[in-house]
Coordinates of C-alpha atoms and ligand atoms in Angstrom, one line a residue:
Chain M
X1 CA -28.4 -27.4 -12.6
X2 CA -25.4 -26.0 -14.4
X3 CA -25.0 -22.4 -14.8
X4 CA -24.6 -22.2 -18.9
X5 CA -28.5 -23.3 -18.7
X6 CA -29.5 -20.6 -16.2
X7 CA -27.4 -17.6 -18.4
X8 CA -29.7 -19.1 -21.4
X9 CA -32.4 -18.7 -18.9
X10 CA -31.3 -15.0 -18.5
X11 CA -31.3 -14.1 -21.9
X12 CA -34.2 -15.8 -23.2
X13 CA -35.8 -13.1 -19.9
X14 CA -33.9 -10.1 -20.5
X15 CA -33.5 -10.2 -24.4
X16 CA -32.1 -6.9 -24.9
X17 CA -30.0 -6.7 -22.1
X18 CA -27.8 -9.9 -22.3
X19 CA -26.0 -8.9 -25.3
X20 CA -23.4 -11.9 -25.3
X21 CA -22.8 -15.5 -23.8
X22 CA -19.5 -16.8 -23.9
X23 CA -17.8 -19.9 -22.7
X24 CA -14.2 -20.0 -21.9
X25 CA -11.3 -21.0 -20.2
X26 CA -13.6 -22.7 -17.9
X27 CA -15.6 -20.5 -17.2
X28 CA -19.1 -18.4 -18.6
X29 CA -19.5 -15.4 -19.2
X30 CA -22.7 -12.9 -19.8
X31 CA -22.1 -9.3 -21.0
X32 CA -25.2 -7.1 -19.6
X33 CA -25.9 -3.8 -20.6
X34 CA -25.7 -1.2 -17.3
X35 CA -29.1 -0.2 -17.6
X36 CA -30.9 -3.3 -16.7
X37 CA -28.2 -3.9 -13.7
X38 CA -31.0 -3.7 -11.0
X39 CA -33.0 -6.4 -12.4
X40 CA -30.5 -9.0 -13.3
X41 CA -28.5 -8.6 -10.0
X42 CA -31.9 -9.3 -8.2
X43 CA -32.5 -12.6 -10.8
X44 CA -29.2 -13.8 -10.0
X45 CA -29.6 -13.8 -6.7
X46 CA -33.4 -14.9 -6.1
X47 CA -33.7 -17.6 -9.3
X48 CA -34.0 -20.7 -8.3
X49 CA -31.6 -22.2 -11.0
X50 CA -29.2 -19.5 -10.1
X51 CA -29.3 -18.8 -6.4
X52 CA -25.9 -16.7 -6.6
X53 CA -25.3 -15.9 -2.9
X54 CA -22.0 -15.2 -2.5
X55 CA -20.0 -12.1 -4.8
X56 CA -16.5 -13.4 -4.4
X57 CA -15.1 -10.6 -6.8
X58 CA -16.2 -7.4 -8.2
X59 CA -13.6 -6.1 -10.2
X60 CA -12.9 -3.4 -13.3
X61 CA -10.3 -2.7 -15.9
X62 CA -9.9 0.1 -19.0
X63 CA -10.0 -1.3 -21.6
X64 CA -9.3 1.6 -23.7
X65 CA -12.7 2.6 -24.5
X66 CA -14.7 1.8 -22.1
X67 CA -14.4 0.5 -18.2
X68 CA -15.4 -2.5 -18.0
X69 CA -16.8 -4.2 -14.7
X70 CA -16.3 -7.9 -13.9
X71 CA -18.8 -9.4 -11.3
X72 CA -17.6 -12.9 -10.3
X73 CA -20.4 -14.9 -8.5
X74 CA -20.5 -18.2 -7.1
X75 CA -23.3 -19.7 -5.5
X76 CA -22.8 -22.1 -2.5
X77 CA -26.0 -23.6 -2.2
X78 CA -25.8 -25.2 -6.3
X79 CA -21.6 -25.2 -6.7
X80 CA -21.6 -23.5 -9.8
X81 CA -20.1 -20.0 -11.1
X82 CA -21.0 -17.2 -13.5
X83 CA -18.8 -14.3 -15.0
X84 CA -20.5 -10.8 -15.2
X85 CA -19.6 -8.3 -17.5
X86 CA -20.1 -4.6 -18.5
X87 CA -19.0 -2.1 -20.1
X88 CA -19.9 1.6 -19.3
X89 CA -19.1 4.9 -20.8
X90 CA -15.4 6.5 -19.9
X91 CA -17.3 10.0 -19.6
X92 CA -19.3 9.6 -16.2
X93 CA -19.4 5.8 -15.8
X94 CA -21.8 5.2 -13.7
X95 CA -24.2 2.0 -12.8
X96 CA -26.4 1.1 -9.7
X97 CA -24.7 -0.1 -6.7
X98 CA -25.0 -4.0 -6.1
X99 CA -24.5 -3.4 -2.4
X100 CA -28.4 -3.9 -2.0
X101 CA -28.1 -7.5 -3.3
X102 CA -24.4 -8.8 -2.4
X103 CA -23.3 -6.4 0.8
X104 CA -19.6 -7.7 -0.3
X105 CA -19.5 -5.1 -2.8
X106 CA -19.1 -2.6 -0.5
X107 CA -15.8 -1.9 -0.5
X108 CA -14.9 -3.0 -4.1
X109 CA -17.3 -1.1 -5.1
X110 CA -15.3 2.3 -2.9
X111 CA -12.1 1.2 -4.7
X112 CA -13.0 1.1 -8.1
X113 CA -15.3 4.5 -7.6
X114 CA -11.9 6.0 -6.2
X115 CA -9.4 4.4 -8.3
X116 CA -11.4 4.2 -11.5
X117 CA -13.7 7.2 -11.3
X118 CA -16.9 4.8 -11.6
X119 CA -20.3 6.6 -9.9
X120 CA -22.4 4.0 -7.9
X121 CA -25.9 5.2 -7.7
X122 CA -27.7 4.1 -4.0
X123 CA -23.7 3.5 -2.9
X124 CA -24.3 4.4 0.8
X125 CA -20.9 5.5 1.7
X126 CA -19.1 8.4 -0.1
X127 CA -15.8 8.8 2.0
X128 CA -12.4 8.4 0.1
X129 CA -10.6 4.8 1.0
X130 CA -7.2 4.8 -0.3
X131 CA -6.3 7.7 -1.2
X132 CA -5.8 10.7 0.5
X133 CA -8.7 13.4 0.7
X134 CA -7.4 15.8 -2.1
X135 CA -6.0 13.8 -4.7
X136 CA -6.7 14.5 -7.9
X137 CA -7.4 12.2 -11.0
X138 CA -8.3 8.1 -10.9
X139 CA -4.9 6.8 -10.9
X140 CA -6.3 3.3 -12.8
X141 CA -7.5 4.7 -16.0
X142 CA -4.8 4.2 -18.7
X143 CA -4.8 8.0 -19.7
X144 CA -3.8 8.8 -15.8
X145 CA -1.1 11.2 -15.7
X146 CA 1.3 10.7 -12.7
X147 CA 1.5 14.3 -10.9
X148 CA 4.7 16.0 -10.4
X149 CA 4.4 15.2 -6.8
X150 CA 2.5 15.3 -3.8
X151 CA 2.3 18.1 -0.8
X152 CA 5.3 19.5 -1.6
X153 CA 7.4 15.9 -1.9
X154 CA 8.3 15.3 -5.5
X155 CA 8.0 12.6 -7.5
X156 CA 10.3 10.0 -8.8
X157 CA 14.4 10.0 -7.5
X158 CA 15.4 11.8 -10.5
X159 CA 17.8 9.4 -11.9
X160 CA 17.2 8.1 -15.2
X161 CA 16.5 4.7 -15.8
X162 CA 17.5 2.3 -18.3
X163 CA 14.3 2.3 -21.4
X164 CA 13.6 -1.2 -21.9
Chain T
X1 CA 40.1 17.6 35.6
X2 CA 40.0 17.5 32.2
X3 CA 41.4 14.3 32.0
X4 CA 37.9 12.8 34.4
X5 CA 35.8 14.6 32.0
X6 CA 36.7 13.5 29.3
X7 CA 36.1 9.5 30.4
X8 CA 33.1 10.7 31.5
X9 CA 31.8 11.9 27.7
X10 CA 33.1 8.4 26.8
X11 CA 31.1 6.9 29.3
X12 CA 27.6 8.7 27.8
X13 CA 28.8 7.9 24.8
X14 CA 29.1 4.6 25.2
X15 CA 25.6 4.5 27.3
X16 CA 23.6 6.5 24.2
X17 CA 25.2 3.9 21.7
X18 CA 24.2 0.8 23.6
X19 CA 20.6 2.0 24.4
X20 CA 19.3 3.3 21.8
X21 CA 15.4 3.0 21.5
X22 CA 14.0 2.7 18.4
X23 CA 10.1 3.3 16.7
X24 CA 10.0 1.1 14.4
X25 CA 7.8 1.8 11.8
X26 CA 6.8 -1.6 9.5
X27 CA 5.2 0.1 6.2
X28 CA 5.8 -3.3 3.6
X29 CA 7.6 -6.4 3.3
X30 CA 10.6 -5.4 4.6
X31 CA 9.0 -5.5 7.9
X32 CA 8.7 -8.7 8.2
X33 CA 12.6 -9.3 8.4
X34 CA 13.3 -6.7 10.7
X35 CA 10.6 -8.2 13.1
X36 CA 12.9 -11.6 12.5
X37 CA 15.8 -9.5 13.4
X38 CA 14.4 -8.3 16.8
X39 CA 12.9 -11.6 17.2
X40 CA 14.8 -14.6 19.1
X41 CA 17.1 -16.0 16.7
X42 CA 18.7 -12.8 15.6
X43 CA 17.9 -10.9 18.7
X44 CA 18.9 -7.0 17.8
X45 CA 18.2 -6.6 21.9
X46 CA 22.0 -7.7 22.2
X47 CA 23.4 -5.0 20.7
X48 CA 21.5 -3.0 23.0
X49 CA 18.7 -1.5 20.7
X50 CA 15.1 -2.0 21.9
X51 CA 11.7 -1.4 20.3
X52 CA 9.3 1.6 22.5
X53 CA 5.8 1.9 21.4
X54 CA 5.7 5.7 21.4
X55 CA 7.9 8.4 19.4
X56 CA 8.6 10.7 22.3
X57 CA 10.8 7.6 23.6
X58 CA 12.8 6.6 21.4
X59 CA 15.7 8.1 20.0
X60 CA 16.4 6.0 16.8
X61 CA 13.5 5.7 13.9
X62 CA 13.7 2.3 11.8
X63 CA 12.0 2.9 8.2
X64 CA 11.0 -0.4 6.7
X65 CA 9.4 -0.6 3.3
X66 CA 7.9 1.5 0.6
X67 CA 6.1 4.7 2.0
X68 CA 3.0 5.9 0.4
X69 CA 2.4 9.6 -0.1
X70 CA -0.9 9.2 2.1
X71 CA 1.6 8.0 4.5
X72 CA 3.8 10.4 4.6
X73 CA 2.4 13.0 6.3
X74 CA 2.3 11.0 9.5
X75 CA 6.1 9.6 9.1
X76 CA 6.8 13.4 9.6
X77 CA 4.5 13.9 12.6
X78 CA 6.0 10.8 14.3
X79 CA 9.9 12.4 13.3
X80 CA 8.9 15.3 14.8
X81 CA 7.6 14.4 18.1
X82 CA 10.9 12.2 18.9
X83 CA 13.3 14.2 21.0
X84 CA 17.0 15.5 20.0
X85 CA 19.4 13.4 19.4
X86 CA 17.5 11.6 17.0
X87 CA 18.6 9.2 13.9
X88 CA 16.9 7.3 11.4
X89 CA 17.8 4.6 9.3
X90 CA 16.0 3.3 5.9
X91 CA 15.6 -0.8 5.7
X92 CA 15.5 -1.8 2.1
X93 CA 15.6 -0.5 -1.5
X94 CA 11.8 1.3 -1.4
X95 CA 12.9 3.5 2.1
X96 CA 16.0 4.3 0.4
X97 CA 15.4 5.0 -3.0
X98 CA 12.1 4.0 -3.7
X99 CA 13.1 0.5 -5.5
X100 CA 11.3 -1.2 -7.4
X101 CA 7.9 1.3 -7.4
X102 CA 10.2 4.3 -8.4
X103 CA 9.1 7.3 -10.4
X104 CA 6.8 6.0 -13.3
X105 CA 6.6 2.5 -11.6
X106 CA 4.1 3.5 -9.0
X107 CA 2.1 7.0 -8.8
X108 CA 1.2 6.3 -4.9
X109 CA 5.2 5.9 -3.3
X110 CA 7.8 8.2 -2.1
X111 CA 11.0 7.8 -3.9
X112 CA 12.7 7.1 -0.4
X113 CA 12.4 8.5 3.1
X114 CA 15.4 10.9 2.2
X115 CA 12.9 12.8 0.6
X116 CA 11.3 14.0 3.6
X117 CA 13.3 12.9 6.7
X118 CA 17.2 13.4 6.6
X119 CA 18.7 9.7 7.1
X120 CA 21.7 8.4 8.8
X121 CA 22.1 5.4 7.4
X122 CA 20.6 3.3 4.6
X123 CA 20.1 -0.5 4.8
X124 CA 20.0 -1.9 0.9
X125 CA 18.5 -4.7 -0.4
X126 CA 15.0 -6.1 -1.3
X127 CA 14.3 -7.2 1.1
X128 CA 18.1 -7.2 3.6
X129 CA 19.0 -10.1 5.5
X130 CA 19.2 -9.3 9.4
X131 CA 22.7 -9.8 9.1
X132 CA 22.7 -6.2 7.1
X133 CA 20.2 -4.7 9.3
X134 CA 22.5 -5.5 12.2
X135 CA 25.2 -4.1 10.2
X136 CA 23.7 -1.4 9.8
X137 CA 23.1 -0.6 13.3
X138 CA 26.3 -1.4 14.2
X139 CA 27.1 1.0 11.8
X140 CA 25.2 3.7 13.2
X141 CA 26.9 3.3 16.6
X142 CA 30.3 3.7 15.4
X143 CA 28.6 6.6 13.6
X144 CA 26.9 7.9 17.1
X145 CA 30.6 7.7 18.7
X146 CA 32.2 9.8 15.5
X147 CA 29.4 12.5 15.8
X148 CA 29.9 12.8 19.3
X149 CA 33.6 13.2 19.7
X150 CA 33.0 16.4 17.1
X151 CA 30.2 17.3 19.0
X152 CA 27.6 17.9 15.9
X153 CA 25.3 15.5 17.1
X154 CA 23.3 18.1 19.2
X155 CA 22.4 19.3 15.1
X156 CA 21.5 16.4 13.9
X157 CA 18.8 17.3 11.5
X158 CA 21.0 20.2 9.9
X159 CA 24.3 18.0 9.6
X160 CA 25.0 14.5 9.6
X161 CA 28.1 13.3 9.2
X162 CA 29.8 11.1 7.2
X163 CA 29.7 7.6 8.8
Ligands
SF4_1 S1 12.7 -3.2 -0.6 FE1 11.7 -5.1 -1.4 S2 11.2 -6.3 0.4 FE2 11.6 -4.2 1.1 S3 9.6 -3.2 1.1 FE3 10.5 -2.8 -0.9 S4 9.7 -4.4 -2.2 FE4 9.4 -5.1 0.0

């Protein structure tokens, strides 16, 4: 069972929620709208053409306009893999946690809250990871601005480097 | 009298240079080849210098890698809970200057331990062979025996110097 028939699968299901199929480089992708996240996370995991067991990567990116989340699953059981995709709102991202279906999101899922500013709804842990307590901003988004410096050690040697 | 004295400074002297004790505090990559140089082939314990688990031991503090602002904070605490004389000594381009995650390059990394700890001497490359890091503690002996024979080493914190 390869996993281009399952996504068709998925969006003949979820018609208004799968709003693209793509192949390439290798490898397929769905785009899913944030909303229906619960539901396809649990199809993914329970179908029996899917049976995607194993989250090998959960990652995120800005992509100017929006953050965009990128679950990579695998399942071990079939050998096959899909690519994930969404895109949520740069003013209070937020989506449900997948932690409930794949407990490896756990910890990506504490990065990219800390480093990207995404909100995961039911995430069961709230403390910060990386970085310390009472930093301010999400040092990933592309409009980040680097502060000056940090409890009282400033930023940057001072010297000038070359522009390239 | 003063004469016996005198031999016997050079005798502590030459006992604080060959034993020193060193924390040695393995942040990034650099790490790795300063473990190599205290390891068997390069074996740093010649030259008298030997690793202690616990800052109030050791008298020398050996900064390798690139040093977060998170981490920062406790690079201080461990400075301060090492006794007087103390010395420390920056391994690579990231504990000296911040190399290559400097300024705009990185938001999360202190441009060099200098910016919090005063440092004796500065080991550069990315990462240095052992050969420099012994260098460089060679260095900091001859520098030990200068300080001492001026007898600034008790202030070590307010002046250090030139090696
Ligand atoms: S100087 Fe180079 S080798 Fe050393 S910690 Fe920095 S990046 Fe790593």
């Amino acid at each position: 069972m390869s996993s281009t028939e399952f996504l068709e699968g998925l969006k003949n299901e979820f018609p208004g929620a799968i709003t693209k199929i793509d192949i390439g480089y290798g490898q397929k992708f769905a785009e899913f709208s944030s909303n229906a996240a619960a539901s396809i996370f649990n199809v993914c995991s329970t179908n029996e053409r899917g049976r995607f067991d194993l989250l090998e990567d959960l990652l995120a990116y800005d992509s100017g306009d929006d953050i965009v989340l990128v679950y990579n699953l695998y399942s071990t059981l079939l050998n096959h893999r899909v690519i994930l995709k969404t895109s949520l709102h740069r003013k209070e991202p937020s989506i449900l946690t997948a932690t409930t279906v794949w407990l490896a999101a756990l910890s990506y899922e504490k990065e990219i809250a800390e480093l990207f500013g995404v909100r995961f709804k039911n995430h069961t842990t709230e403390i910060p990871f990386l970085l310390p307590k009472d930093w301010q901003g999400f040092p990933m988004r592309k409009d980040y601005v680097y502060p000056g410096g940090y409890s009282g050690i400033a930023h940057g040697s001072g010297v000038e480097r070359r522009k390239r | 009298m003063a004469f016996v004295f005198s031999r016997l400074d050079d005798l502590a002297t030459w006992a604080q240079t060959h034993s020193l004790s060193f924390l040695f505090l393995d942040l990034s990559c650099c790490g790795i080849e300063m473990m190599h140089t205290t390891g068997g082939r390069y074996d740093l314990e010649r030259f008298g210098a030997v690793q202690v688990a616990s800052p109030k031991q050791a008298d020398l503090m050996i900064v390798a890698g690139s040093i977060s602002y998170k981490y920062a904070e406790t690079l201080k605490k461990n400075y301060e809970q090492m006794c007087d004389p103390k010395w420390v000594m920056a391994i690579g381009s990231c504990a000296g200057s911040g190399g290559m995650f400097e300024g705009e390059f990185s938001y999360s990394t202190v441009s060099g331990v200098d910016k919090i700890l005063p440092v004796d001497v500065y080991v550069p490359g990315c990462p240095p062979r052992p050969e420099a890091i012994m260098h460089g503690l060679l260095t900091l002996q001859k520098g030990i025996v200068k300080c001492r024979a001026q007898n600034s080493w008790k202030d070590s914190k307010t002046s250090s110097p030139e090696l």
